[in-house]
PDB file of C-alpha atoms in Angstrom:
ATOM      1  CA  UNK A  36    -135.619-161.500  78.691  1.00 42.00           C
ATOM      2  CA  UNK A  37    -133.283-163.414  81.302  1.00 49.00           C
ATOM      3  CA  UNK A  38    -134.379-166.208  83.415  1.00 65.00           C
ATOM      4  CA  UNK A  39    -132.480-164.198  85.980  1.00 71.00           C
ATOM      5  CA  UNK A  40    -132.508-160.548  86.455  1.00 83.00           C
ATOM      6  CA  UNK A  41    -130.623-158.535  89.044  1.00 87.00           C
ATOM      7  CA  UNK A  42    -131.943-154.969  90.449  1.00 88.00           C
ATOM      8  CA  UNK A  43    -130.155-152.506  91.052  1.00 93.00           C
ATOM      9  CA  UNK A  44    -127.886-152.680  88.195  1.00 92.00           C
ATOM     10  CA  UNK A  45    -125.518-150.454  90.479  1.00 95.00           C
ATOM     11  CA  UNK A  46    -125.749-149.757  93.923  1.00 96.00           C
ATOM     12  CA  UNK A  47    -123.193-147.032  95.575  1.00 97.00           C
ATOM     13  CA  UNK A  48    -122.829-146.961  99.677  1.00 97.00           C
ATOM     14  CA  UNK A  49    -120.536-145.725 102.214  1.00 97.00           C
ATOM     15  CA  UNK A  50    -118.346-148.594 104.208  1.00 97.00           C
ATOM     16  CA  UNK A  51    -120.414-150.020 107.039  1.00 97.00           C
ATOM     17  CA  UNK A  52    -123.545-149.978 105.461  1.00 97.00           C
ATOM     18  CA  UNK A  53    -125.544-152.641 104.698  1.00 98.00           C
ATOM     19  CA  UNK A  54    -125.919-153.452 101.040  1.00 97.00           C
ATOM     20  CA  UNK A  55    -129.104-155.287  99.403  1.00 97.00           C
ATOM     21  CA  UNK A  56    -129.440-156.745  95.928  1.00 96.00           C
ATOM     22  CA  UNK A  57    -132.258-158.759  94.242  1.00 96.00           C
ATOM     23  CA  UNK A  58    -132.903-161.002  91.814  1.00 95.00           C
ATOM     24  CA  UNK A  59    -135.917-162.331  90.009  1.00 95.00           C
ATOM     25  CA  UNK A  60    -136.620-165.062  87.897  1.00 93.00           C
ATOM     26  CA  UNK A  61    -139.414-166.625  85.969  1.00 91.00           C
ATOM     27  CA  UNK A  62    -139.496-170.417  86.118  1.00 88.00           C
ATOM     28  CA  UNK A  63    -139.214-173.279  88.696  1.00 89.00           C
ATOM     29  CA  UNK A  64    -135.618-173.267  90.168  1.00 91.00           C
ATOM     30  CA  UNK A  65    -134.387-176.070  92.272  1.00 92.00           C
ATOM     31  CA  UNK A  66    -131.531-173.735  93.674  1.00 94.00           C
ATOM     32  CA  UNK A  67    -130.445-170.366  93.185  1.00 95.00           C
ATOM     33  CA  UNK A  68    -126.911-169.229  93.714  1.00 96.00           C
ATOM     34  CA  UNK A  69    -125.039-166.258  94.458  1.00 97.00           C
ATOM     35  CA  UNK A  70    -121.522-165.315  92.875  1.00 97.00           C
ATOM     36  CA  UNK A  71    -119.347-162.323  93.823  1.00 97.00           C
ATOM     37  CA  UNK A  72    -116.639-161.179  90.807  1.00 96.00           C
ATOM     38  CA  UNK A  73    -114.454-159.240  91.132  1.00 96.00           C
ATOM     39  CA  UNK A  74    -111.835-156.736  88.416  1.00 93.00           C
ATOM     40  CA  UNK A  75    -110.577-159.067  86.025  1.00 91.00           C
ATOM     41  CA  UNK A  76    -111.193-162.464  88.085  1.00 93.00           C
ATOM     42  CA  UNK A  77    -113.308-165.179  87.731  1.00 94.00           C
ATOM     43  CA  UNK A  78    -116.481-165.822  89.768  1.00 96.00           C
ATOM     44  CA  UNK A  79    -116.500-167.317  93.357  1.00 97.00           C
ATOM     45  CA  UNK A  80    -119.309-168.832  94.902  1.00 96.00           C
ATOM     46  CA  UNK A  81    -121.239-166.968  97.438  1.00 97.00           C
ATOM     47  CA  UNK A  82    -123.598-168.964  98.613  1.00 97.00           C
ATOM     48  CA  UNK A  83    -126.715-171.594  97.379  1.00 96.00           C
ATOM     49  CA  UNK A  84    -130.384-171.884  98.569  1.00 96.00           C
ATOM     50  CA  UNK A  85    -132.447-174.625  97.903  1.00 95.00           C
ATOM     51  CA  UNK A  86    -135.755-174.198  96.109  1.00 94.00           C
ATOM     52  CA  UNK A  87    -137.808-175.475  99.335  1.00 95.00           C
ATOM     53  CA  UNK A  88    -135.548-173.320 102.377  1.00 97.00           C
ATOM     54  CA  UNK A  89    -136.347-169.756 102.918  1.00 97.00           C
ATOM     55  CA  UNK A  90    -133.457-167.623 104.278  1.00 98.00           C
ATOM     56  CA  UNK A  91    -129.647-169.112 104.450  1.00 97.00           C
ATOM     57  CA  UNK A  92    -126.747-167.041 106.820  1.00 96.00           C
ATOM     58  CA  UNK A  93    -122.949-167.278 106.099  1.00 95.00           C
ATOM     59  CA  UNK A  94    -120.692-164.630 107.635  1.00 97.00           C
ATOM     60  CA  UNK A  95    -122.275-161.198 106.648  1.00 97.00           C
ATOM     61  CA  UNK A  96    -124.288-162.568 104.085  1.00 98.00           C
ATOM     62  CA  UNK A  97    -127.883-163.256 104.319  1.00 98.00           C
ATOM     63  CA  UNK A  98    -129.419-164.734 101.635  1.00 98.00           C
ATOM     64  CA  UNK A  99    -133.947-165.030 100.948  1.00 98.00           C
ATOM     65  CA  UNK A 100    -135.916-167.268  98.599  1.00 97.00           C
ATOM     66  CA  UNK A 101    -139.226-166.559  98.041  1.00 97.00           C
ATOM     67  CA  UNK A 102    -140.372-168.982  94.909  1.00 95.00           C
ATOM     68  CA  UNK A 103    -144.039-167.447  95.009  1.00 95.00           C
ATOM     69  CA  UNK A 104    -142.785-164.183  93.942  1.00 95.00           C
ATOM     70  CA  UNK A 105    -139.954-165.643  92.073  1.00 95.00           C
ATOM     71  CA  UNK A 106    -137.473-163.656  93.614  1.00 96.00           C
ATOM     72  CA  UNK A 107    -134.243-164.022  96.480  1.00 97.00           C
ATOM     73  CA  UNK A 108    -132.018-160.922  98.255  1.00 97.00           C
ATOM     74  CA  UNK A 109    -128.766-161.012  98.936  1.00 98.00           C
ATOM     75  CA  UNK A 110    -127.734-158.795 102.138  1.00 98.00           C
ATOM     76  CA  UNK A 111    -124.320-157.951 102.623  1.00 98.00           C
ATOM     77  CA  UNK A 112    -124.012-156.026 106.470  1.00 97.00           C
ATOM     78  CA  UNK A 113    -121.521-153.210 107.859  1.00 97.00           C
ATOM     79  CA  UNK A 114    -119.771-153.859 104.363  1.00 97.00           C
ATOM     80  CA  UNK A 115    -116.053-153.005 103.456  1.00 97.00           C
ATOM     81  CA  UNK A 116    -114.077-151.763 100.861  1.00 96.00           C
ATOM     82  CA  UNK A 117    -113.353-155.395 100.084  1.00 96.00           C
ATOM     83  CA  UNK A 118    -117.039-156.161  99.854  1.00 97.00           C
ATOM     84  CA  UNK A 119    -116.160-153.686  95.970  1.00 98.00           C
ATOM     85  CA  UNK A 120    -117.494-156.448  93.050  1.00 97.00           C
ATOM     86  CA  UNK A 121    -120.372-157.446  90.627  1.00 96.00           C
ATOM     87  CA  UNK A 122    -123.036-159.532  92.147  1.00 97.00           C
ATOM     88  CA  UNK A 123    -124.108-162.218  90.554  1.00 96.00           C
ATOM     89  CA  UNK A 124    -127.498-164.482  90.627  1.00 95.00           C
ATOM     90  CA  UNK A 125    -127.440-167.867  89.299  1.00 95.00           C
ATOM     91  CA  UNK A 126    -130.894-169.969  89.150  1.00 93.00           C
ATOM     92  CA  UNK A 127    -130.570-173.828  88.448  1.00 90.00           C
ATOM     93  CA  UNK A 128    -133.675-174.498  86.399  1.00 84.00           C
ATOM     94  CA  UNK A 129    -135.339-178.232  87.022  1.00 78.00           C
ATOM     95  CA  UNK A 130    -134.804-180.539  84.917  1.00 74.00           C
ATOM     96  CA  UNK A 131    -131.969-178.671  82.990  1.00 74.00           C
ATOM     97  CA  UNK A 132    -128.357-179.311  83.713  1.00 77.00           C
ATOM     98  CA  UNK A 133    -127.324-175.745  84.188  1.00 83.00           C
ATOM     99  CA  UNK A 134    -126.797-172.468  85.686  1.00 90.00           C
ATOM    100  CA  UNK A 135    -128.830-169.694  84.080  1.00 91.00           C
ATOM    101  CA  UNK A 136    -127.000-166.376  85.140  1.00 92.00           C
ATOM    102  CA  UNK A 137    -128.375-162.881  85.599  1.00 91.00           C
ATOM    103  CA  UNK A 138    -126.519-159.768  84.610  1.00 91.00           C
ATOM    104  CA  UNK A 139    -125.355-158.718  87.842  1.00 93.00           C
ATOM    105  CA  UNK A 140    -125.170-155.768  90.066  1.00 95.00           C
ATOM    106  CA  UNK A 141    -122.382-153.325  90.345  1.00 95.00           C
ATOM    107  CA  UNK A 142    -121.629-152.993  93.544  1.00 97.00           C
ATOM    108  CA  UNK A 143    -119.437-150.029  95.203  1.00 97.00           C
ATOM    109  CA  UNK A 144    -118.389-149.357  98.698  1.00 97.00           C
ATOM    110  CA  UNK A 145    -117.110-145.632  99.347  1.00 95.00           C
ATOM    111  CA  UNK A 146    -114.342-145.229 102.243  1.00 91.00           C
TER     112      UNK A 146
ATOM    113  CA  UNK B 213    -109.472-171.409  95.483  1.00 58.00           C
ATOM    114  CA  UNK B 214    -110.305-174.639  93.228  1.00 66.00           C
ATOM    115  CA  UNK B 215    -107.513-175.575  91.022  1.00 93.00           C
ATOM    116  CA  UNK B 216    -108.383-174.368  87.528  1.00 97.00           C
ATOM    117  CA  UNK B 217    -105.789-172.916  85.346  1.00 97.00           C
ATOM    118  CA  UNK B 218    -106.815-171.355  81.831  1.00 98.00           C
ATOM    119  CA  UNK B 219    -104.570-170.350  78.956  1.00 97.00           C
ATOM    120  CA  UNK B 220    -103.924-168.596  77.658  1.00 97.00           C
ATOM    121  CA  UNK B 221    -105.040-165.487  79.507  1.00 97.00           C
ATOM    122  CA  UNK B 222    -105.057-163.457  76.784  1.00 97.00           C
ATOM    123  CA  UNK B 223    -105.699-164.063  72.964  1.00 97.00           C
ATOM    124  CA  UNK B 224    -105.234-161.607  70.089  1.00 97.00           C
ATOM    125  CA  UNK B 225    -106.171-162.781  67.127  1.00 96.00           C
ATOM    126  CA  UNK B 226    -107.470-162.442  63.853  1.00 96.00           C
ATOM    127  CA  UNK B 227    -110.790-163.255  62.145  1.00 97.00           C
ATOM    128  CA  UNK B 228    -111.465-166.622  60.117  1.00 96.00           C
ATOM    129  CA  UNK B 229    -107.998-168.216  62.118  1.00 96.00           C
ATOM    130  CA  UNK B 230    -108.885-171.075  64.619  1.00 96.00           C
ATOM    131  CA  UNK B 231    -108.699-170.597  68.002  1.00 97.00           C
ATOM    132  CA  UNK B 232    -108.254-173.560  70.966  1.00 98.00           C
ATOM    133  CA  UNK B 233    -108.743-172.128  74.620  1.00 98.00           C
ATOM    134  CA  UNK B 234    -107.318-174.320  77.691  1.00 98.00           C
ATOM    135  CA  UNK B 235    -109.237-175.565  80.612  1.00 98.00           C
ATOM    136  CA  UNK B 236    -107.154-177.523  83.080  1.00 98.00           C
ATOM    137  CA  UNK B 237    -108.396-178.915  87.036  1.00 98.00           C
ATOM    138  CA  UNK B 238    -106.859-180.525  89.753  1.00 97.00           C
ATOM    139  CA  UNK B 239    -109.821-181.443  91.599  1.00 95.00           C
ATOM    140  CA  UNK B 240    -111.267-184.254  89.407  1.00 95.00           C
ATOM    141  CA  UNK B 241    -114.741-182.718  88.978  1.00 95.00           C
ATOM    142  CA  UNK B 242    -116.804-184.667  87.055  1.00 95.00           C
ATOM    143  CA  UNK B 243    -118.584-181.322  85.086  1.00 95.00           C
ATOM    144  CA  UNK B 244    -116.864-178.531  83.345  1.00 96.00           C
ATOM    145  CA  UNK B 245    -118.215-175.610  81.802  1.00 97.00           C
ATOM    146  CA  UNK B 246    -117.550-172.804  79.565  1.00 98.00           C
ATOM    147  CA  UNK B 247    -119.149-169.504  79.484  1.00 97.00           C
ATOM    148  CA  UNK B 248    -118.752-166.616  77.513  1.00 97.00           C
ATOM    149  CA  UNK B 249    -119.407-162.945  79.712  1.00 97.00           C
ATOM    150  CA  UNK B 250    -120.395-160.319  77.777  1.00 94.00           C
ATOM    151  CA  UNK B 251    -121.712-156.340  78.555  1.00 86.00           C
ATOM    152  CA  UNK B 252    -125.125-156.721  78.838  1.00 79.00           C
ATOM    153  CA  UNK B 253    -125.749-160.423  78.610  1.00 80.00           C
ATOM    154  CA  UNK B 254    -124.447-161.661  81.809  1.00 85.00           C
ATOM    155  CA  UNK B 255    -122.802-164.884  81.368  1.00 93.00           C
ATOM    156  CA  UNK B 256    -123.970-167.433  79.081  1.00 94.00           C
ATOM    157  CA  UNK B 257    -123.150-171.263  78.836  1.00 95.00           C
ATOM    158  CA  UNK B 258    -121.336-172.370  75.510  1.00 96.00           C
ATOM    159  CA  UNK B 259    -120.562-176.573  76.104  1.00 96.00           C
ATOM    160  CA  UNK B 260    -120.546-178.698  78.771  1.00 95.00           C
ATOM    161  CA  UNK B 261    -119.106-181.470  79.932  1.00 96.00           C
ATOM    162  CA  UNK B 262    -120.746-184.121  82.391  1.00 94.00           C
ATOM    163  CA  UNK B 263    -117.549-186.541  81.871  1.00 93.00           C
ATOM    164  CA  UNK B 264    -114.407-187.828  79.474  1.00 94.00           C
ATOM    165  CA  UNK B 265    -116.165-187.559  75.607  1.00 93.00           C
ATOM    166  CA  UNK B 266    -119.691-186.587  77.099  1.00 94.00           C
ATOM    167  CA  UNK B 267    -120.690-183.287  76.154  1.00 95.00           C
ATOM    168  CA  UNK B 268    -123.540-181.171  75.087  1.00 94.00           C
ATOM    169  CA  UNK B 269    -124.150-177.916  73.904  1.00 94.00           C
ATOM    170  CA  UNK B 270    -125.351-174.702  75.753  1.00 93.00           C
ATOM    171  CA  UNK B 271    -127.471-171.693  74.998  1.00 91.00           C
ATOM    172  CA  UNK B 272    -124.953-169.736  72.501  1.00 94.00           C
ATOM    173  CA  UNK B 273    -123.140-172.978  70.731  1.00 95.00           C
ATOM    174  CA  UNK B 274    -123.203-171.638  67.391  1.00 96.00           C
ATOM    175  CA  UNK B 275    -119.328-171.442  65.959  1.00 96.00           C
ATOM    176  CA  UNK B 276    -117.629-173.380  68.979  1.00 97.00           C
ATOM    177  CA  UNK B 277    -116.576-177.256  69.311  1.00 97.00           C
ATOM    178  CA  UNK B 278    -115.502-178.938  72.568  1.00 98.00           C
ATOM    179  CA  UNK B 279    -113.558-181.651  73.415  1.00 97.00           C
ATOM    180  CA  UNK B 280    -112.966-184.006  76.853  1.00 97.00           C
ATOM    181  CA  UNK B 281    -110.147-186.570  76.451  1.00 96.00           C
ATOM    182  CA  UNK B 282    -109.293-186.642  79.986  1.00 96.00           C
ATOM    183  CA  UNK B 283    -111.044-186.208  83.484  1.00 96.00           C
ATOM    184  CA  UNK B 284    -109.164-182.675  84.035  1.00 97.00           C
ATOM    185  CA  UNK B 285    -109.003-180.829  79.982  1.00 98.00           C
ATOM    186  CA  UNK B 286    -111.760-179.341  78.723  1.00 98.00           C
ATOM    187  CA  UNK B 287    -110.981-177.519  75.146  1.00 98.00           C
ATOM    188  CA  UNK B 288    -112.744-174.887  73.790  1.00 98.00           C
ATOM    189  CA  UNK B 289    -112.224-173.916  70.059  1.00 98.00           C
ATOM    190  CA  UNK B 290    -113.156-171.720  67.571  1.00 97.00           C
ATOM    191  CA  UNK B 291    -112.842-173.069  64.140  1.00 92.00           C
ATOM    192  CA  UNK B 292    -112.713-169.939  62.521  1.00 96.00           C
ATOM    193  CA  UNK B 293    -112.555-166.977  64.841  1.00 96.00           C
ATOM    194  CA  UNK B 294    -115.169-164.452  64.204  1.00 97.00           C
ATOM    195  CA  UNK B 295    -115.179-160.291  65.455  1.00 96.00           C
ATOM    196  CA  UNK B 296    -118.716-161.584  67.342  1.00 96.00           C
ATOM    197  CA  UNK B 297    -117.051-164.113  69.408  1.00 97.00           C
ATOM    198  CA  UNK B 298    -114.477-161.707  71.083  1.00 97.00           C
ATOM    199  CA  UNK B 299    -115.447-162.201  74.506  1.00 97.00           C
ATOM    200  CA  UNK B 300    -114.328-163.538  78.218  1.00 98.00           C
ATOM    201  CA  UNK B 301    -114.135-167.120  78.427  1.00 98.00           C
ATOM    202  CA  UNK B 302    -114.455-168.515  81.586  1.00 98.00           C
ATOM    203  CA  UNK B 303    -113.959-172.066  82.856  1.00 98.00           C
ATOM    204  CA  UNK B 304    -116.255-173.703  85.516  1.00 97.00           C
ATOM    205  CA  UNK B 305    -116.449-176.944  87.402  1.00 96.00           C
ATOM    206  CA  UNK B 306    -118.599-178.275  89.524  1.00 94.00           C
ATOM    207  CA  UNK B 307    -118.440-182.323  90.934  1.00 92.00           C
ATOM    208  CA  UNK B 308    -122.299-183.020  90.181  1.00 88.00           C
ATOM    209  CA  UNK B 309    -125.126-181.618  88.622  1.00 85.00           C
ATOM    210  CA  UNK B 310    -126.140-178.584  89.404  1.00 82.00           C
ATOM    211  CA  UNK B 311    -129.792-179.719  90.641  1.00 82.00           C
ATOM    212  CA  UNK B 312    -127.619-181.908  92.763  1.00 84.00           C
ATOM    213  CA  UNK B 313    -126.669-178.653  94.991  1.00 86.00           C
ATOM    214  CA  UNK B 314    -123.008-178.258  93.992  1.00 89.00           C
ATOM    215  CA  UNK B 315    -121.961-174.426  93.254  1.00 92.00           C
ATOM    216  CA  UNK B 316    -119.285-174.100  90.225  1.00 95.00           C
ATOM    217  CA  UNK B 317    -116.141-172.773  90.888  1.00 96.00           C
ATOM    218  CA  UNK B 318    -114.473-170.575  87.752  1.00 97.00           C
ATOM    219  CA  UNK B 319    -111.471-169.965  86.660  1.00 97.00           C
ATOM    220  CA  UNK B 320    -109.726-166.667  86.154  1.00 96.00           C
ATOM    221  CA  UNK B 321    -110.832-166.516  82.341  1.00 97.00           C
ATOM    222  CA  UNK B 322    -109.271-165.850  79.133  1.00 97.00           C
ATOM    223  CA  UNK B 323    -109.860-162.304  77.591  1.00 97.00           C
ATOM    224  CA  UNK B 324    -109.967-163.067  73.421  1.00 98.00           C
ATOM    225  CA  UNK B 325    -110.044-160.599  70.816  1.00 97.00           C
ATOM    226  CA  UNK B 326    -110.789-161.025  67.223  1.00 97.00           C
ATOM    227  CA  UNK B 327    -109.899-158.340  65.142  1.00 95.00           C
TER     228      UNK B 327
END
C-alpha cells in the first residue's frame, strides 16, 4: 500500500464551506507537503510542514502534523469555486531523496 | 509560476518506437524530477537528477533512461515505447533536497500515448 494515503477520495461541498482532507502515512517523514492540481495542469505547491512543527497557516489553508498517529489535515475555509482541484499529500521520507505521493482527493466546490 | 517548459505536450505514438520527452528550467535548480501520474497510483518518481550527469533511478525505472548534460535539460526517454508506459509525465524541480525543506515545483506535463 502507499506510503501516503489520502481520505476522502472525493469530497463534494457548497462554496463557503470549509473543506477538510487527510492523509496518512506509515514511516518517519522529515516533511510532508501539500499540492493542489488542477484539469490538465501540473502540480503547485501548497504548503510544507516540518516533521517536528505541529500546525502551519497560509491564507485559508491550515495545515496539522501529528507524527504519532502518522497522519496531517489540510483545511481549506469559506472555499470558492476556484478552490475546484485534486489534493495532493506528499511525505519526504528520511534518509531518501524523494517525495513519496499519495493518490489524492477530488475535491469539488458547488456554486 | 517556476519556469519549466515540457514538450512536447502531447505524444502519440506507437509501440516498440523510442520516445525522448523534454524538460527545460530557467531557474537553475539543482534537482529535477520526473514522474509518471497514473489512475489509481498517484504519482510515482521515474529518475532523478541531483546535478549535470548525476542521476539515479526512482520507484518505477524499469524501460526509461535519463540524461543531464546541462544545469536546465533533463531528458526522459523511452527506448522502445510500450502500451504500459502511456501515461502523464510530469517535470519537477526543486533547488535542494527534499529533506532540505524545498517543495518541487512541476511543470504542465506531457500526456503520451502508446498505441
Amino acid at each position: 500500500s502507499q506510503q501516503g494515503e489520502e481520505d476522502p477520495q472525493a469530497l463534494s461541498i457548497q462554496e463557503g464551506e470549509n473543506a477538510t482532507m487527510n492523509c496518512s502515512y506509515k514511516t518517519s517523514i522529515n516533511n510532508l507537503q501539500w499540492y493542489r492540481q488542477n484539469s490538465g495542469r501540473g502540480l503547485v505547491h501548497l504548503i510544507l510542514i516540518r516533521s517536528n512543527e505541529r500546525e502551519k497557516h497560509s491564507g485559508r489553508l491550515r495545515v496539522t502534523l501529528d507524527t504519532s498517529k502518522k497522519s496531517s489535515s489540510l483545511l481549506i475555509t469559506a472555499s470558492r469555486a476556484a478552490d475546484t482541484a485534486s489534493y495532493f499529500c506528499a511525505t519526504a521520507l528520511r534518509g531518501a531523496q524523494k517525495l513519496v505521493f499519495g493518490q489524492g482527493t477530488r475535491l469539488t466546490i458547488n456554486p | 509560476d517556476a519556469g519549466i517548459t515540457q514538450s512536447p505536450r502531447h505524444k502519440v505514438t506507437e509501440t516498440g518506437t523510442p520516445v525522448t520527452l523534454r524538460c527545460h528550467q530557467t531557474e537553475n535548480h539543482r534537482y529535477m524530477y520526473w514522474y509518471r501520474q497514473d489512475p489509481g497510483h498517484g504519482l510515482r518518481l521515474i529518475h532523478y537528477s541531483y546535478g549535470v550527469k548525476d542521476t539515479d533511478k526512482g520507484e518505477v525505472s524499469d524501460g526509461y533512461s535519463v540524461s543531464r548534460s546541462k544545469t536546465e535539460d533533463f531528458l526522459l526517454t523511452l527506448e522502445s515505447a510500450t502500451s504500459s508506459q502511456t501515461s502523464v509525465y510530469f517535470c519537477a524541480i526543486s533547488e535542494s533536497t527534499v529533506n532540505s525543506n524545498q517543495p518541487q515545483h512541476f511543470g504542465d506535463g506531457t500526456r503520451l500515448s502508446i498505441l
